Tab-separated table of C-alpha atoms in Angstrom:
chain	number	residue	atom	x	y	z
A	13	UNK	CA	82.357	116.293	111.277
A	14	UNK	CA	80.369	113.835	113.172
A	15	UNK	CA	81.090	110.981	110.549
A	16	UNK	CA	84.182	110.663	111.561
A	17	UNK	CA	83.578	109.900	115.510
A	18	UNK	CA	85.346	112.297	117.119
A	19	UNK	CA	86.535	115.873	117.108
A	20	UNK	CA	89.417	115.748	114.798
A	21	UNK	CA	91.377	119.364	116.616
A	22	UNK	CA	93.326	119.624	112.770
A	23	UNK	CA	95.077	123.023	114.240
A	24	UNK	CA	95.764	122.090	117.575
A	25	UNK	CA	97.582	118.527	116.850
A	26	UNK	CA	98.394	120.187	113.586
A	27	UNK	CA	98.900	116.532	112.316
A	28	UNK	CA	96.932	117.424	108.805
A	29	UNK	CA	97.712	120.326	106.566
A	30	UNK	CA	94.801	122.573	104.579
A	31	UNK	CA	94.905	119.958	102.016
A	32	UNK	CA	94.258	116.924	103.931
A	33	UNK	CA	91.218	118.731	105.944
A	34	UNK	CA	89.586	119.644	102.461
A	35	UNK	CA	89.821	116.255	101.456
A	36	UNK	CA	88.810	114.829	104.728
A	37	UNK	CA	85.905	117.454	104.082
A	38	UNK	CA	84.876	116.525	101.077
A	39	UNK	CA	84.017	112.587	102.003
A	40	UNK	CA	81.172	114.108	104.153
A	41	UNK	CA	78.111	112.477	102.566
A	42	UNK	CA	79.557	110.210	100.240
A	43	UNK	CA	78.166	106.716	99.839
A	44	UNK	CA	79.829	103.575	99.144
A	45	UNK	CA	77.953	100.334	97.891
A	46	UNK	CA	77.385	98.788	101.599
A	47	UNK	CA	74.870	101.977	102.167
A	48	UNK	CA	72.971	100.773	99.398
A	49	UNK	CA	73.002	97.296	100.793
A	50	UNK	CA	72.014	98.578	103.944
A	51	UNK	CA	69.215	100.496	102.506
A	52	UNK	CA	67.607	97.564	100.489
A	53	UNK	CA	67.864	95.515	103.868
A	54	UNK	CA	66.194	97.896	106.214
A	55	UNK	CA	62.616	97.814	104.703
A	56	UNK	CA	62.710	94.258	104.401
A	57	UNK	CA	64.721	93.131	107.858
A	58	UNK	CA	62.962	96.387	110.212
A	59	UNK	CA	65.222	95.058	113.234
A	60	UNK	CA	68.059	95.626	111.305
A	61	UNK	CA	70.843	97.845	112.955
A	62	UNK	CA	72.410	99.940	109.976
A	63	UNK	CA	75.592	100.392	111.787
A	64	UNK	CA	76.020	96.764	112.737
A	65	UNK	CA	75.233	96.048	109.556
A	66	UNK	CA	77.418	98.484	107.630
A	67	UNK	CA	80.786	97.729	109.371
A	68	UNK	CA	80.643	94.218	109.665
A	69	UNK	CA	79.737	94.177	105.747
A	70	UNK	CA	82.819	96.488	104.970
A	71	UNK	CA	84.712	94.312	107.477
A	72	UNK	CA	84.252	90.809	105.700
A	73	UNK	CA	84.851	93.039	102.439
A	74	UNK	CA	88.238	94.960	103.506
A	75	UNK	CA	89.452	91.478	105.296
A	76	UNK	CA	88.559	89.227	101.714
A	77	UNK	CA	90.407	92.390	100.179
A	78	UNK	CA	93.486	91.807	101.600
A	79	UNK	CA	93.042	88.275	101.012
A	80	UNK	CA	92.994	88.350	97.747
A	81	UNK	CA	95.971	90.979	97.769
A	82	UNK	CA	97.739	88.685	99.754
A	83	UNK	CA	97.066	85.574	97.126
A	84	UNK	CA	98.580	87.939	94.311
A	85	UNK	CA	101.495	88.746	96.437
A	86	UNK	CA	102.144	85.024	96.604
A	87	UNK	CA	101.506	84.043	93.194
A	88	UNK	CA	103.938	86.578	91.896
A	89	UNK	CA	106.988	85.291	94.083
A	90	UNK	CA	105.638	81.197	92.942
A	91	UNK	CA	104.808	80.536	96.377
A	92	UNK	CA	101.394	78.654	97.631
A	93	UNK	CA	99.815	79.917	100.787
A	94	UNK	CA	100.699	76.827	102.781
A	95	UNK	CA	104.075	77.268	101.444
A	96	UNK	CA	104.261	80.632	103.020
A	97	UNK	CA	102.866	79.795	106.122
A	98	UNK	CA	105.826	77.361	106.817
A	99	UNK	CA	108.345	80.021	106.125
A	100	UNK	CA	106.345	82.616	108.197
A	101	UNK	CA	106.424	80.043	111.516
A	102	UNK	CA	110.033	79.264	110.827
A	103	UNK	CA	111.218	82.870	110.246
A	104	UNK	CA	108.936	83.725	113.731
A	105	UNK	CA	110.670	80.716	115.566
A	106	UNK	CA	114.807	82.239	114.518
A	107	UNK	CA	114.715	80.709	111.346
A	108	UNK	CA	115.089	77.226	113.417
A	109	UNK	CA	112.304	74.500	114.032
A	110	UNK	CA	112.529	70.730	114.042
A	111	UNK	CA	109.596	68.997	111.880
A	112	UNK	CA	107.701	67.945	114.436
A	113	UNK	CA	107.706	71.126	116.716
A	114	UNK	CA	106.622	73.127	112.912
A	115	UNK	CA	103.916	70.860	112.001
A	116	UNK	CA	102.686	71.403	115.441
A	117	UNK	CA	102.809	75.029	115.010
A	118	UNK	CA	101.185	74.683	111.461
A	119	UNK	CA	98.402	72.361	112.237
A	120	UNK	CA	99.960	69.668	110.060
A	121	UNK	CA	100.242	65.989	109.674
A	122	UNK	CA	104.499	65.854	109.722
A	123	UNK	CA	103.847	63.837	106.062
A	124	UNK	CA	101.964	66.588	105.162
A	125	UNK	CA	104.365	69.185	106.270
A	126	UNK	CA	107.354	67.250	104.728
A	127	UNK	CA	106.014	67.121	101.358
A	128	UNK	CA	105.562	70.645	101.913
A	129	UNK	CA	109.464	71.336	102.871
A	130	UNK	CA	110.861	68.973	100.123
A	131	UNK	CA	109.279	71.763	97.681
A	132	UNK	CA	110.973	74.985	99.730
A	133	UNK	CA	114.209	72.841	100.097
A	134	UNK	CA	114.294	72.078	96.239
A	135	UNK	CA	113.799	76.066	95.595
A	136	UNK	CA	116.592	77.102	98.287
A	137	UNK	CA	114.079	78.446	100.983
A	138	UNK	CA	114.929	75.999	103.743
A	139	UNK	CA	117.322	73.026	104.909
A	140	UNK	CA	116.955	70.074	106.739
A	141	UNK	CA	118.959	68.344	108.403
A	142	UNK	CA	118.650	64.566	109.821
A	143	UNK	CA	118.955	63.741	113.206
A	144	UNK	CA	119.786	60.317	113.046
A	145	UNK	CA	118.676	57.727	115.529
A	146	UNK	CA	115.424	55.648	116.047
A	147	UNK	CA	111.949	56.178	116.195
A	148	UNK	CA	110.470	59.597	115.203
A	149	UNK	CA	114.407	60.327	114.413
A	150	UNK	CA	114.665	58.132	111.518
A	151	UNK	CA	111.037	58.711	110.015
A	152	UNK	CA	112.080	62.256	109.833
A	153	UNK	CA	110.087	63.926	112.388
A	154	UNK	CA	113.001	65.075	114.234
A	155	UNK	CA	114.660	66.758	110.691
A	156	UNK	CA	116.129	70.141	111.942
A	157	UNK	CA	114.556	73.027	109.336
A	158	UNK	CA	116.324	76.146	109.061
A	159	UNK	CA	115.548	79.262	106.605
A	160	UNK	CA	117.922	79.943	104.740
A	161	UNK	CA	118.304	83.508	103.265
A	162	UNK	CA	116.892	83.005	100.345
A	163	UNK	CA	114.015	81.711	102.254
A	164	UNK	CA	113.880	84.569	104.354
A	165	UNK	CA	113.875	87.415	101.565
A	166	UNK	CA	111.727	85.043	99.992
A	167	UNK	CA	108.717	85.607	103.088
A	168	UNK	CA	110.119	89.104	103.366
A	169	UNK	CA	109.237	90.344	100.101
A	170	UNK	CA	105.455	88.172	100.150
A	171	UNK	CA	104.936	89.922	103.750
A	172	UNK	CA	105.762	93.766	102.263
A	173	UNK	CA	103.829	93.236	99.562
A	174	UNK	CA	100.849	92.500	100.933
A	175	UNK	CA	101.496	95.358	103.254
A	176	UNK	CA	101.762	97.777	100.646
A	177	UNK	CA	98.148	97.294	100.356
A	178	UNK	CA	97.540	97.640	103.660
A	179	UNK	CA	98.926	101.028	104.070
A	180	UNK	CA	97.523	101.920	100.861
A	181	UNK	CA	94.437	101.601	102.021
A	182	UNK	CA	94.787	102.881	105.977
A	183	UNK	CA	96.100	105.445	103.807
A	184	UNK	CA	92.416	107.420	103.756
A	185	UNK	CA	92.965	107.657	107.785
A	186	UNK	CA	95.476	109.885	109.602
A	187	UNK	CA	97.394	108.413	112.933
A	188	UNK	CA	94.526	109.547	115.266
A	189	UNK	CA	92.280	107.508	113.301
A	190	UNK	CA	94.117	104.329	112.410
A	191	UNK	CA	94.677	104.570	116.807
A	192	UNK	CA	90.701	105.444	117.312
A	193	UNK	CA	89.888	102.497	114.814
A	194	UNK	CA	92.467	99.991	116.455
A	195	UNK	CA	90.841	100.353	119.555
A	196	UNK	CA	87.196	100.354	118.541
A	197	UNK	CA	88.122	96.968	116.872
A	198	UNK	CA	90.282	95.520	120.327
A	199	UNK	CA	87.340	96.373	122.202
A	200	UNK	CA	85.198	94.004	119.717
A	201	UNK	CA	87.263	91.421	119.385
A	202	UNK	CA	87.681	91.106	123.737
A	203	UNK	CA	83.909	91.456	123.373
A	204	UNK	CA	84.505	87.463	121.788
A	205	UNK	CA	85.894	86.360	124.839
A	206	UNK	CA	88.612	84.573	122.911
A	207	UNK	CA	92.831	85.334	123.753
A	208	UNK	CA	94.186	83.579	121.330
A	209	UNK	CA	95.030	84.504	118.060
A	210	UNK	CA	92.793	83.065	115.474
A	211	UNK	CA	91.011	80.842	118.533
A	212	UNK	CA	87.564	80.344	119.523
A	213	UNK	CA	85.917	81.131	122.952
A	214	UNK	CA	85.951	78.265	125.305
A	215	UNK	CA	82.681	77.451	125.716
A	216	UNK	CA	82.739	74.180	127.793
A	217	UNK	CA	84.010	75.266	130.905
A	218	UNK	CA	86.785	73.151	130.978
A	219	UNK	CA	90.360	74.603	131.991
């Protein structure tokens, strides 16, 4: 059972019943298309490391996977991804954000990200109210957004439906194994140096 990286102790955690072991048993030599890849490679790039090479290709696969199942999710409920992503900061802030403090979050020009809202607020998804006064105030900027529950359901419904794709597919591992693999891939991702979700490594030395 060495493909699977450790001993998997079926009757002693008894976490898998006779059926799940068989089928567990019965991946044991089976090829996918990246050990193809990895074969046609290996003559031509000697240097090559075939397991390097064969998890970071099924890693850029799986995460354009759940991309794409992610885009479907959103086209089904009418909703564009930058759409989504508004809702998704404002249901992680409370439901509350002012338009300045959300395009900040988003990475936004505030006429950007106001465009943007004047499409959720026309479908029900979020309201905004206006602050009043001078300056940033009156252009806007200061608008209080909340998400409404509409809204919310709305991001809810996008969120558990790309989900269902990712437990479908983390599916093919048991508990030990989606653990073992969530570890394996922390330890990579510290191996970046970078914290922050999403960010790159500071590489000029600056604090």
């Amino acid at each position: 059972m060495g493909q699977w990286g450790y001993e998997r102790q079926h009757d002693a955690l008894d976490v898998d019943g006779e059926a799940e072991a068989e089928r567990r048993d019965a991946l044991e030599g089976v090829r996918d298309w990246v050990d193809d890849h990895v074969d046609r490679w290996q003559p031509v790039l000697p240097s090559l490391n075939p397991h390097i090479e064969g998890a970071v290709t099924r890693m850029q696969f799986l995460a354009d996977h759940l991309r794409r199942a992610g885009e479907r999710a959103l086209a089904e409920l009418g909703l564009r991804r930058e759409e989504h992503e508004a809702l998704h900061m404002l249901a992680g802030h409370g439901g509350r954000r002012n338009l300045t403090q959300l395009a900040l979050d988003l990475g936004a020009a505030p006429n950007t990200l106001a465009e943007r809202l004047d499409v959720l607020e026309k479908r029900g998804f979020v309201t905004r109210t206006a602050t009043g006064g001078r300056g940033a105030a009156a252009s806007g900027q200061d608008d209080e957004l909340e998400l409404t529950e509409e809204g919310h359901s709305t991001w809810l419904a996008a969120i558990e439906a790309a989900g269902e794709e990712e437990r479908r597919l983390f599916s093919a591992l048991d508990w030990h194994e989606q653990r073992l693999l969530a570890g394996l891939l922390r330890q990579i991702m510290l191996a970046t140096g970078s914290y922050e979700a999403g960010g790159e490594a500071d590489e000029s030395g600056d604090d």
